[in-house]
Coordinates of C-alpha atoms and ligand atoms in Angstrom, one line a residue:
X1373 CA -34.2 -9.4 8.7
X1374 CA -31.1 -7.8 7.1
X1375 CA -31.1 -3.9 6.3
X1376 CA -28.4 -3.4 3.7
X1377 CA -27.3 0.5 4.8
X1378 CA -26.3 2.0 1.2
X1379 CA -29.1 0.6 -0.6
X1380 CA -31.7 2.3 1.7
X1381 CA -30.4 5.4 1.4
X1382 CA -30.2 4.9 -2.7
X1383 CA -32.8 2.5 -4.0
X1384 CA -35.4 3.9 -1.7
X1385 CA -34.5 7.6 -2.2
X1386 CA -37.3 10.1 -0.4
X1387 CA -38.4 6.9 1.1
X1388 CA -36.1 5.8 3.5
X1389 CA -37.6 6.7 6.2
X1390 CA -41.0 4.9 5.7
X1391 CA -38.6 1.4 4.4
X1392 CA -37.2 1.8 7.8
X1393 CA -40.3 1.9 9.3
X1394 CA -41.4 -1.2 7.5
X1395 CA -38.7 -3.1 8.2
X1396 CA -39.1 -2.2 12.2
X1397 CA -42.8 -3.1 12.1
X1398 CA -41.8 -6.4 10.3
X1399 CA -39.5 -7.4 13.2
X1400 CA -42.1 -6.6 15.8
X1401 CA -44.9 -8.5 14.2
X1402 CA -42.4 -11.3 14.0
X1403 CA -40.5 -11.6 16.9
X1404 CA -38.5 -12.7 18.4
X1405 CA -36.1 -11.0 15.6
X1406 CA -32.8 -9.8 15.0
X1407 CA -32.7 -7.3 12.6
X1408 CA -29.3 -6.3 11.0
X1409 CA -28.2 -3.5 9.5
X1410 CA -25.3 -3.6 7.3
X1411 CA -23.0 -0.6 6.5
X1412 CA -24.6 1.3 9.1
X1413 CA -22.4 4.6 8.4
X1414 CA -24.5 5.0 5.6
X1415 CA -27.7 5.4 6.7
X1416 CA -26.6 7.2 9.9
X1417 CA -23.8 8.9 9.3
X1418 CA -22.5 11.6 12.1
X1419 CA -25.2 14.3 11.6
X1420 CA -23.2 17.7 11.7
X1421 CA -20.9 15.9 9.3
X1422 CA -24.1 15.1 6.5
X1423 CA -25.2 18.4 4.4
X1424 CA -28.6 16.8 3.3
X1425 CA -31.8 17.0 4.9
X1426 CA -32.4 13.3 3.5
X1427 CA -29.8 11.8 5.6
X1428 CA -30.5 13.9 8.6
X1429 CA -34.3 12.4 8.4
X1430 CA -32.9 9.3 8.5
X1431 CA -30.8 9.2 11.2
X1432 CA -33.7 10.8 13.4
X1433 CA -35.9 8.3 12.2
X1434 CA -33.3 5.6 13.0
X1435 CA -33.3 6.9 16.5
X1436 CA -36.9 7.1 16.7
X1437 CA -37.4 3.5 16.1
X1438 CA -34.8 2.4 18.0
X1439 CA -35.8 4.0 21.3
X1440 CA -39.4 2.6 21.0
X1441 CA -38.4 -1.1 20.6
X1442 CA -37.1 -0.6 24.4
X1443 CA -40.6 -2.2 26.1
X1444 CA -40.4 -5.1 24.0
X1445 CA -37.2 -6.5 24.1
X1446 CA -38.0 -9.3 21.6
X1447 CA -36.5 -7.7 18.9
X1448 CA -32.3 -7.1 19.2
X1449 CA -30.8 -4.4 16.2
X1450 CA -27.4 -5.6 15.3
X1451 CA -25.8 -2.8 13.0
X1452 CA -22.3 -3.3 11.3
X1453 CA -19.8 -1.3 10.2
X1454 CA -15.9 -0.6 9.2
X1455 CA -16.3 2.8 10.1
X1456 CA -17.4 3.0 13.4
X1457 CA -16.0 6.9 14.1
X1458 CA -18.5 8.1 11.2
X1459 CA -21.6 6.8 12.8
X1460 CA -23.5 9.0 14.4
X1461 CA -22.6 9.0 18.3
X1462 CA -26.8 9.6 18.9
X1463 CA -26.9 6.0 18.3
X1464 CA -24.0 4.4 20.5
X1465 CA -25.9 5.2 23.8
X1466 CA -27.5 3.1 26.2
X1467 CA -30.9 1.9 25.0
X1468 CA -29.7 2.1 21.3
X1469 CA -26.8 0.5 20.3
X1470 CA -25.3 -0.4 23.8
X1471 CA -23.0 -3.0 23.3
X1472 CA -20.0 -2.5 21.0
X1473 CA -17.6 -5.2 19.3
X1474 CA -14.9 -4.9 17.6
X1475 CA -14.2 -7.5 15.1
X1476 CA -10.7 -7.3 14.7
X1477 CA -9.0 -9.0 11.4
X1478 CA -8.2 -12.7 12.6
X1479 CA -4.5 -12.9 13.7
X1480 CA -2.3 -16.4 12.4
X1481 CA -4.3 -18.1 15.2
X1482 CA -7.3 -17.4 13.9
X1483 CA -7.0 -17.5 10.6
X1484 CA -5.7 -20.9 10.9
X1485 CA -8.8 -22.0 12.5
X1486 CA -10.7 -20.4 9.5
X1487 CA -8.4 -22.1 6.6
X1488 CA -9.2 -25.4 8.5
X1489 CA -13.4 -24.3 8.4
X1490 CA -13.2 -23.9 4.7
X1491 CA -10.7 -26.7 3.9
X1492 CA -12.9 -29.0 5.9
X1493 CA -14.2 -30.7 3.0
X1494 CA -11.7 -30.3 0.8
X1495 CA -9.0 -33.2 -0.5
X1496 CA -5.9 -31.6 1.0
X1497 CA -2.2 -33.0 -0.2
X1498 CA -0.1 -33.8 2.5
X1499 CA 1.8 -31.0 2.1
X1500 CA -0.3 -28.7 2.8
X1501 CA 0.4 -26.3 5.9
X1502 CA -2.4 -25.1 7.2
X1503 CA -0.4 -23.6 10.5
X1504 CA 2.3 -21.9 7.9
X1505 CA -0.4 -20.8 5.4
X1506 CA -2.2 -18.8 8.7
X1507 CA 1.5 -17.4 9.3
X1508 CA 1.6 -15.7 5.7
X1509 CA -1.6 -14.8 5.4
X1510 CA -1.4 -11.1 7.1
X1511 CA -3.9 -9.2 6.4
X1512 CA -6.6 -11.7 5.0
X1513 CA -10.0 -11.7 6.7
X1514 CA -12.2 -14.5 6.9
X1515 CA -13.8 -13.5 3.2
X1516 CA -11.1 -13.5 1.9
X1517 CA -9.5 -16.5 3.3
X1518 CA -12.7 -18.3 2.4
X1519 CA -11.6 -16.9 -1.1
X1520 CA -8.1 -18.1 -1.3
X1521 CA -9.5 -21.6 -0.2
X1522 CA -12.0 -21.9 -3.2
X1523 CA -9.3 -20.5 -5.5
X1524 CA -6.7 -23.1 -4.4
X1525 CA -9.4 -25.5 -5.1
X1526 CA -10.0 -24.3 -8.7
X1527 CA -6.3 -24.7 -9.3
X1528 CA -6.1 -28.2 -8.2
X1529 CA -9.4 -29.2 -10.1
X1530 CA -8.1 -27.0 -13.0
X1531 CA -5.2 -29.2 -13.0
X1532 CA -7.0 -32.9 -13.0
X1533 CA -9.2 -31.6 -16.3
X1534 CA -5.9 -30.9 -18.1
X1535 CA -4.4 -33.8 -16.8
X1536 CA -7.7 -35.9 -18.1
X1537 CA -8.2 -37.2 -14.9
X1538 CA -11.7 -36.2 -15.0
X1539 CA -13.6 -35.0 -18.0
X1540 CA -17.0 -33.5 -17.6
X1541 CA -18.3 -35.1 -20.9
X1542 CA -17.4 -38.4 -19.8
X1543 CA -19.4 -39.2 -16.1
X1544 CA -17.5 -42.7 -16.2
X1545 CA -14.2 -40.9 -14.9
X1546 CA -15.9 -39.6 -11.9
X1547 CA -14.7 -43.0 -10.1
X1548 CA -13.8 -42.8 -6.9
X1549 CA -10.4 -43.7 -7.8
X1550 CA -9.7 -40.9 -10.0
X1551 CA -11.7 -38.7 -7.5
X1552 CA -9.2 -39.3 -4.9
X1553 CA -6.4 -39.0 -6.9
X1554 CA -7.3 -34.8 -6.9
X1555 CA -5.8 -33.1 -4.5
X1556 CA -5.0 -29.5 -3.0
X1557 CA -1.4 -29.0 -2.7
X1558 CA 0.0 -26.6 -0.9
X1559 CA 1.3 -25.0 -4.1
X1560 CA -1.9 -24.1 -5.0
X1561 CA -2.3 -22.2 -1.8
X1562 CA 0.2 -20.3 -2.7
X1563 CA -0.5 -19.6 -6.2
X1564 CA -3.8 -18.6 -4.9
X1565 CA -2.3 -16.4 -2.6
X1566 CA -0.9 -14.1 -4.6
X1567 CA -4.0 -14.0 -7.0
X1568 CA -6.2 -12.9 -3.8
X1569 CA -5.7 -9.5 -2.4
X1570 CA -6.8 -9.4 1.0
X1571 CA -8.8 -6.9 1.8
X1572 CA -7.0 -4.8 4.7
X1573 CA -4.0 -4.2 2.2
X1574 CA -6.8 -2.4 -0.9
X1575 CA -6.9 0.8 0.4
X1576 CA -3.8 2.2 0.9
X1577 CA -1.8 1.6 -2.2
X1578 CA 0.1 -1.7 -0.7
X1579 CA 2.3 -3.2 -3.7
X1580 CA 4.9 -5.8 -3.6
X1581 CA 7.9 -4.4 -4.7
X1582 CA 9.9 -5.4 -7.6
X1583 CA 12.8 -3.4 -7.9
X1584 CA 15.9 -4.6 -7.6
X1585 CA 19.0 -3.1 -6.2
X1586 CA 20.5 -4.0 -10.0
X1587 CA 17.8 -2.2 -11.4
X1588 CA 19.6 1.5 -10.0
X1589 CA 22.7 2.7 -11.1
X1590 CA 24.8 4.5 -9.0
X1591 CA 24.5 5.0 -5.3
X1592 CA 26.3 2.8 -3.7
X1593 CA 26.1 4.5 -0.7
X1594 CA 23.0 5.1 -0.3
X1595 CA 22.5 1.3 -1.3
X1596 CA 24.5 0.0 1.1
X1597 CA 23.1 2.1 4.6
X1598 CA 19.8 0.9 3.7
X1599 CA 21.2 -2.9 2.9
X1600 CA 22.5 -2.7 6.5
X1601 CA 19.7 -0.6 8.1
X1602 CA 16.3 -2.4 6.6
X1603 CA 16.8 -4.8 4.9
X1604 CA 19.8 -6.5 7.2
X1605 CA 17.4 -6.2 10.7
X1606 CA 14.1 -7.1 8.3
X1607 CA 15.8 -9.9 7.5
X1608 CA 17.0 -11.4 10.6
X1609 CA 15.7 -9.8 13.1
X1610 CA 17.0 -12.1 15.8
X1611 CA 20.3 -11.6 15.1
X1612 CA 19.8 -7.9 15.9
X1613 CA 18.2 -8.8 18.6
X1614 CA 20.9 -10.7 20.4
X1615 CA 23.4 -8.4 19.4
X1616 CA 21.5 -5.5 20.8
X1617 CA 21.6 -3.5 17.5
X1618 CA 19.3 -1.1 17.2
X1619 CA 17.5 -0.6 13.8
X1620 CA 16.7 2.8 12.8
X1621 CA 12.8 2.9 12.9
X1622 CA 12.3 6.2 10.0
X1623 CA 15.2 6.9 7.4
X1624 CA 14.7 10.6 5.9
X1625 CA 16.2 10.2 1.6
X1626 CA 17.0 13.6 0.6
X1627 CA 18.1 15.2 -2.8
X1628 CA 16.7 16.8 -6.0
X1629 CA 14.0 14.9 -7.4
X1630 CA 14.4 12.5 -9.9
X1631 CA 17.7 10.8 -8.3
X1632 CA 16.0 7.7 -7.3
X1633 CA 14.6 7.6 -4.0
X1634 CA 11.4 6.2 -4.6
X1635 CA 12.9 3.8 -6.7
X1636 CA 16.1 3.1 -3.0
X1637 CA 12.7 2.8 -1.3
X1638 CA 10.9 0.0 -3.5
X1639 CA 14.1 -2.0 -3.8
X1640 CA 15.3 -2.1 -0.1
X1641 CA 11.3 -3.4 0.4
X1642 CA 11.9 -6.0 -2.8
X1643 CA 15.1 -7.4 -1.5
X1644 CA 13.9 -7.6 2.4
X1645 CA 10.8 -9.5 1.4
X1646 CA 8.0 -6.7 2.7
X1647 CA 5.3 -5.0 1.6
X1648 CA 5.8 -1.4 0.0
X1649 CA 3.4 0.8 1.4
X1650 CA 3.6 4.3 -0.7
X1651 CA 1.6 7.6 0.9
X1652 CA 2.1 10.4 -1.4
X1653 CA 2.1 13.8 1.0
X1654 CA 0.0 16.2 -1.3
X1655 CA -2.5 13.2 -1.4
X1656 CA -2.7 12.6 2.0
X1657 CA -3.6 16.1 2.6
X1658 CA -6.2 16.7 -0.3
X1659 CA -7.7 13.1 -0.5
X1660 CA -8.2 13.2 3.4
X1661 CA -9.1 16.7 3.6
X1662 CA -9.5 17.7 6.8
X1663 CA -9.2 14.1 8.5
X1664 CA -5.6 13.7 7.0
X1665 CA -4.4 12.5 10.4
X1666 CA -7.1 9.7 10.4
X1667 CA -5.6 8.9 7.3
X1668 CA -1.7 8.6 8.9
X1669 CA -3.7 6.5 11.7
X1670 CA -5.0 4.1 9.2
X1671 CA -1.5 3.9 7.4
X1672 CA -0.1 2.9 10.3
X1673 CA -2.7 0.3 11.2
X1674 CA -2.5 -1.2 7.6
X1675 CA 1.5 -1.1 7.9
X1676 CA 1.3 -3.3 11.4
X1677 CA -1.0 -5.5 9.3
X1678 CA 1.0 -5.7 6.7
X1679 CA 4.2 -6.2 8.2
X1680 CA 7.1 -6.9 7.2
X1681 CA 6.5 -3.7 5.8
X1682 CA 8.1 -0.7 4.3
X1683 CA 6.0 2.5 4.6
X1684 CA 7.4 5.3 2.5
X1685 CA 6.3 8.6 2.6
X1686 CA 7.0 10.9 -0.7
X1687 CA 7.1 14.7 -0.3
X1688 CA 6.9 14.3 3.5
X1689 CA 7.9 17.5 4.0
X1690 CA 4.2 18.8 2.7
X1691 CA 2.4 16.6 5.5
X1692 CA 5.2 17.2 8.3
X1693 CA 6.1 20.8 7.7
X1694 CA 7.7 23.0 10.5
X1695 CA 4.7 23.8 12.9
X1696 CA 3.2 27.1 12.5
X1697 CA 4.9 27.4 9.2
X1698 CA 1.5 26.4 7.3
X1699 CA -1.1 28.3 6.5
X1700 CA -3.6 26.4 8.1
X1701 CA -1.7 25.5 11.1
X1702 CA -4.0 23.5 13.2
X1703 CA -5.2 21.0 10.8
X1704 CA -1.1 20.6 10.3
X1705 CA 0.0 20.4 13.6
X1706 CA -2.9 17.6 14.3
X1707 CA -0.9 15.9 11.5
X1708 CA 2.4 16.2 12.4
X1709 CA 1.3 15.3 16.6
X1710 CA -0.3 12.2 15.0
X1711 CA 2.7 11.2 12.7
X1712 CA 4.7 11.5 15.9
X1713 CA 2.6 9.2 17.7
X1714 CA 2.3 6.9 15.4
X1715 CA 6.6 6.5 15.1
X1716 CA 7.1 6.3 18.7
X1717 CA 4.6 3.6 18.7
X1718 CA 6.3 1.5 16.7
X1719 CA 8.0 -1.5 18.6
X1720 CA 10.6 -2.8 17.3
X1721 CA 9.0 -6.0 17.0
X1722 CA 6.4 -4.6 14.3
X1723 CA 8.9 -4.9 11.9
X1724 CA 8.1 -1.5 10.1
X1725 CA 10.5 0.8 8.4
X1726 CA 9.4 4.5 7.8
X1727 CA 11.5 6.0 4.7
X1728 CA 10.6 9.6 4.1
X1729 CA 11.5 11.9 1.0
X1730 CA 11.8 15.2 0.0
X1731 CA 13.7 17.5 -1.5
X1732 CA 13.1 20.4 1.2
X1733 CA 14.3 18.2 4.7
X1734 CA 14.4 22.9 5.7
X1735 CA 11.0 23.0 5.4
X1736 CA 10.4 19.6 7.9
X1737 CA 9.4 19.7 11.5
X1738 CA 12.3 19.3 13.3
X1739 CA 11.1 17.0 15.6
X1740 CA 10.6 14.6 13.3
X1741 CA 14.5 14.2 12.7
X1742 CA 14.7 13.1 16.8
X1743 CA 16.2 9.6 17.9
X1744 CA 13.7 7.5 17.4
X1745 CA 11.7 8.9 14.5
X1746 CA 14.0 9.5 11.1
X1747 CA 17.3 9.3 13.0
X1748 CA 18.9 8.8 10.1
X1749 CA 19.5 11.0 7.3
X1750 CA 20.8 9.9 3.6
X1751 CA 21.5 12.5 1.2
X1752 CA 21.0 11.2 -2.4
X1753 CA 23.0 13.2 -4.6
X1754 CA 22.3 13.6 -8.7
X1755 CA 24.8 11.1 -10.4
X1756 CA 28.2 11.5 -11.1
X1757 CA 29.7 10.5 -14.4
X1758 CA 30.2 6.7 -12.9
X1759 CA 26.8 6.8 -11.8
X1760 CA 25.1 8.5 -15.0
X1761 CA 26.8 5.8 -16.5
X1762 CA 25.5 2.8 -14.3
X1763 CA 22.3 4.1 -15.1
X1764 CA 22.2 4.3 -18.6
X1765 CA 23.5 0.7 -18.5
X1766 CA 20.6 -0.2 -16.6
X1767 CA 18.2 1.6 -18.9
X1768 CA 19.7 0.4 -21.9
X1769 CA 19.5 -3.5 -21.0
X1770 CA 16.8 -4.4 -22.9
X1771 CA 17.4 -1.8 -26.3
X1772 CA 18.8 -3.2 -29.4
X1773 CA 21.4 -0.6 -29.9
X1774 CA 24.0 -0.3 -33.0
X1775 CA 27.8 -1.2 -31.9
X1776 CA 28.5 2.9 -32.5
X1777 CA 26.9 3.7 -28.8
X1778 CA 29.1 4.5 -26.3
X1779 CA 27.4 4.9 -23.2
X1780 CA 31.0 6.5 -21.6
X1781 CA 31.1 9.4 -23.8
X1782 CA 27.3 9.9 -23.4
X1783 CA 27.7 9.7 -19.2
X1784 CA 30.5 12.4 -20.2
X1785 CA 28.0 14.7 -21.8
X1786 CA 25.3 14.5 -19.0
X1787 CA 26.5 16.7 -16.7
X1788 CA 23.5 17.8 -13.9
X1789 CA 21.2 15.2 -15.5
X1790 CA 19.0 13.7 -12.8
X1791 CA 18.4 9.3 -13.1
X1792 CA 15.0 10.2 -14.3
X1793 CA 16.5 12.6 -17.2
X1794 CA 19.0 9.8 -18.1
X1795 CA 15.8 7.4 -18.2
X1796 CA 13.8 10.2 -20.5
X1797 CA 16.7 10.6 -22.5
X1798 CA 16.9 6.6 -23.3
X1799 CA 13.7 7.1 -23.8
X1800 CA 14.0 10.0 -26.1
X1801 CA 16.5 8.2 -28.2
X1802 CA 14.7 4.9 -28.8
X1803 CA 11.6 7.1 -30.1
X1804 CA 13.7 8.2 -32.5
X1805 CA 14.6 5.2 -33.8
X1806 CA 11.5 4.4 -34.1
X1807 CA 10.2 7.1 -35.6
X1808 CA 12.5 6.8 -38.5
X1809 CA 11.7 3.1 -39.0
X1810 CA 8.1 3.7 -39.2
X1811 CA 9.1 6.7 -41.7
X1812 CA 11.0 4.6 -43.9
X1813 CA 8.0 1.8 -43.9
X1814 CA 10.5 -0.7 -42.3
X1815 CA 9.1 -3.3 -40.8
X1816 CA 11.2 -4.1 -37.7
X1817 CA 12.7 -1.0 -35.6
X1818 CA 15.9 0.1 -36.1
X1819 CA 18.8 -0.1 -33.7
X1820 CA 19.4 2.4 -31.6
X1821 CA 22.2 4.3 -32.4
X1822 CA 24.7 7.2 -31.5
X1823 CA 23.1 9.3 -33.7
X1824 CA 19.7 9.3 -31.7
X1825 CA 21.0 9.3 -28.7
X1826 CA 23.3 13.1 -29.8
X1827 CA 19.6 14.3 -30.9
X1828 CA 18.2 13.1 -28.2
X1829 CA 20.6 15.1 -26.2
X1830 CA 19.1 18.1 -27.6
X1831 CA 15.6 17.4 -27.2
X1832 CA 16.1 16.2 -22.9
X1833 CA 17.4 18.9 -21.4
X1834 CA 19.2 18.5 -17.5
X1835 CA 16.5 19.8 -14.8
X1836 CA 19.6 20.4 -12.7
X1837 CA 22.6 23.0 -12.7
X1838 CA 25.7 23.5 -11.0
X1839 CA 24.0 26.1 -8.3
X1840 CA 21.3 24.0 -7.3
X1841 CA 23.6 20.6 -7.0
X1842 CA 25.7 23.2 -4.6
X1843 CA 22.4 23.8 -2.8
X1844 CA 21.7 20.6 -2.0
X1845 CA 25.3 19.8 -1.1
X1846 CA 25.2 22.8 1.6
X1847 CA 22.3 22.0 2.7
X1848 CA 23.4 17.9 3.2
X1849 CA 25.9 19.3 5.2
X1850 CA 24.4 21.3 7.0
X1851 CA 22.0 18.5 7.6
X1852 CA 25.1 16.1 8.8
X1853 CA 26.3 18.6 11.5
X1854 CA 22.9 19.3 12.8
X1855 CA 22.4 15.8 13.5
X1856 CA 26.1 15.3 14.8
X1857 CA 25.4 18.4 17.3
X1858 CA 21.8 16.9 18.5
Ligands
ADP2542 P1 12.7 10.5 -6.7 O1 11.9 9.6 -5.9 O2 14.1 10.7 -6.2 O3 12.0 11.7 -7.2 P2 12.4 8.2 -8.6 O4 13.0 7.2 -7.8 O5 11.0 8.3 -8.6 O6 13.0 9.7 -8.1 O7 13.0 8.2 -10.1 C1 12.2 8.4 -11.2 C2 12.6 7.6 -12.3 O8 13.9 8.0 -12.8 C3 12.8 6.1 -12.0 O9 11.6 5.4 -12.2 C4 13.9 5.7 -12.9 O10 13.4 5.3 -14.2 C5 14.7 6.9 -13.1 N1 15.9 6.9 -12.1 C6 16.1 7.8 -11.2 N2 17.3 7.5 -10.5 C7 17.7 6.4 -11.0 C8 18.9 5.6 -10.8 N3 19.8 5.9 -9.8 N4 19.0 4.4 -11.5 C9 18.2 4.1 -12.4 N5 17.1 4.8 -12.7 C10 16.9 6.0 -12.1

């Protein structure tokens, strides 16, 4: 007898209680009988945590039932759930729910074993690599391994009705012959792979990456501590190992917004193969409300699954500020203590990288900047006239612009513009090209030319100015001896 857990609380609004009943009665009348109860959170979620009187009726009546199938025993309640924390602890006593399992998210052993259930029946090629395809899959459960196999299946069935090898108007080529000649390949795994998201990695924004180191001009410092510190030891890990190098586990980008460190953080996670795994701070802290360090708990778990992996935290400084600097201090430091945790937990063999950013590293608790947790520091200054001028190459790349444009002597003119004013300004200027081709009724856009780009000059102002590019360069080196001295 199945119970689905939302749908009693919904479809059967101001009823609940008496479905429950029913179903209860049901089983008893019928046993012996199992009777399961899916989503349980929902229906009895932790009571001083539910405002309505509905759910607390529920869960009472939950309880109620429960404790008077005891004398029987012919009838076993088997509830569910992905959020065990949020059920209401009432129920996981003795004599209710007494026995607790946790069905973990197969690991490569186990998911192999489930590939070869759902591939059991299916014409496999003989390159397919059912041990390898178990290694990739992180992060698939059985669903959606059960998934992937069906869509690899498609593909290869796709493929014989385009290749005529079958054709469902035509029951003569369903010969044995030609049915044999369809098979799975091991590319069609693949393919399938990345068309299936499993379902560990939906939550928390995980994206695969796809910027490339070419796609940022400029720092080349910056580019090159991160080449050697991620994506060097994420690459070949054993070689660090035997050398007895020590990757840095968090990396802390600093410097005015806009200068590309999300963009530093995608690309070192593109180029060393991993996952990108982006936490925005403010979001954390209002999407989580109160529970934010449950939330930096489940980051964590979904990096480990994930891994390789590349967490990055934006603004960490609003999630990790100095203890006792909040406002609301304790909800903070239960934060910051968990974030702490979680970094020292990290083995090296997890093959996680923590990159934080902010613009405020002040503002940060400073035991977050220990050995261990970001030990390293990069400052990420705005772009120099070399750098401004990278960067409009790279924005440029795919503009049709007149021969007149010369990117040099508009690098020159961009002094204290950030990466992400350069980009608006690029921006800024094809618009006006645009514009003026859609004024004239042309029919194709114009080029760009010099001229847009001087009145776009106009229009995109710097965000930066001298003083604050000094303020960030004091306080990068302060920063550097701080870190020397420690
Ligand atoms: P930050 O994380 O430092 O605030 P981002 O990396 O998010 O800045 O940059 C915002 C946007 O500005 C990017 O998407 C990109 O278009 C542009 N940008 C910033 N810095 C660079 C750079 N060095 N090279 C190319 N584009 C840049």
């Amino acid at each position: 007898m199945a119970i689905n857990g939302p749908e009693i609380v919904s479809k059967y609004y101001g009823e609940s209680e008496a479905r429950l009943r029913e179903v209860f009665d049901e089983a008893k009348k019928n046993s012996p009988a199992i009777i399961f109860i899916d989503e349980i959170d929902s229906i009895a979620p932790k009571r001083e945590e539910v405002t309505g009187e509905v759910e607390r009726r529920v869960v009472a009546q939950l309880l109620t039932l429960m404790d008077g199938l005891q004398e029987r025993g012919q009838v076993v309640v088997i509830g569910a759930t992905n959020r065990p924390d949020a059920v209401d602890p009432a129920l996981r006593r003795p004599g209710r729910f007494d026995r607790e399992i946790w069905i973990n998210p197969p690991d490569a052993k186990g998911r192999q074993e489930i590939l070869q259930v759902h591939t059991r029946n299916m014409p496999l090629g003989k390159d397919v690599d059912l041990a390898k395809l178990a290694e990739v899959t992180y992060g698939y459960t059985g669903a959606d391994l059960a998934a992937l196999s069906k869509e690899a299946a498609m593909k290869a069935l796709r493929r014989a009705l385009q290749q005529k090898i079958i054709n469902p108007e035509d029951p003569s080529t369903f010969t044995d012959d030609n049915l044999k000649r369809i098979q799975v390949s091991m590319q069609d795994f693949l393919s399938a792979m990345r068309e299936t998201i499993p379902s560990a990695l939906r939550e928390i924004y995980i994206e695969v990456p796809k910027v490339k180191w070419s796609d940022i001009g400029g720092l080349a410092d910056a580019k090159q501590e991160l080449q050697e510190m991620v994506e060097w030891p994420l690459k070949h890990p054993d070689r660090f190992k035997r050398l007895g190098i020590k990757a840095p586990r968090g990396i802390l980008l600093f410097g005015p917004p806009g200068t590309g460190k999300t963009l530093l953080a995608k690309a070192v996670a593109t180029e060393s193969g991993s996952n990108f795994i982006s936490v925005r701070g403010p979001e954390v802290l209002s999407k989580w409300f109160g529970e934010s360090e449950k939330a930096i708990r489940e980051i964590f778990k979904k990096a480990r699954m994930a891994a390789p992996a590349v967490v990055f935290f934006d603004e960490i400084d609003s999630i990790a500020p100095a203890r006792g600097m909040s406002v609301d201090t304790g909800a903070m430091d239960r934060i910051v203590a968990q974030l702490l945790a979680e970094m020292d937990s990290i083995s090296r063999l997890d093959d996680i990288v923590i990159i934080g950013a902010t613009n405020r590293p002040d503002m940060m608790d400073p035991a977050l900047l220990r050995p261990g947790r970001f030990d390293r520091i990069v400052y990420i200054p705005p772009p120099d006239k070399e750098a401004r001028l990278e960067i409009l190459r790279v924005h440029t790349r795919k503009l049709k612009m007149g021969s007149d444009v010369d990117l040099a002597k508009i690098a020159e003119k961009t002094e204290n513009y950030t990466g992400a004013d350069i980009a608006a300004l690029v921006k800024e200027a094809a618009m006006l090209a645009l514009r003026e081709a859609i004024n004239n009724k042309e029919p194709h856009a114009r080029e760009v030319t010099m001229k847009h780009f001087e009145e776009a000059l106009t229009r995109v102002q710097p965000s930066l100015t001298g003083d604050i590019v000094k303020h960030y360069e004091d306080m990068a080196k302060t920063l550097r001896r701080a870190l020397r001295g420690s």
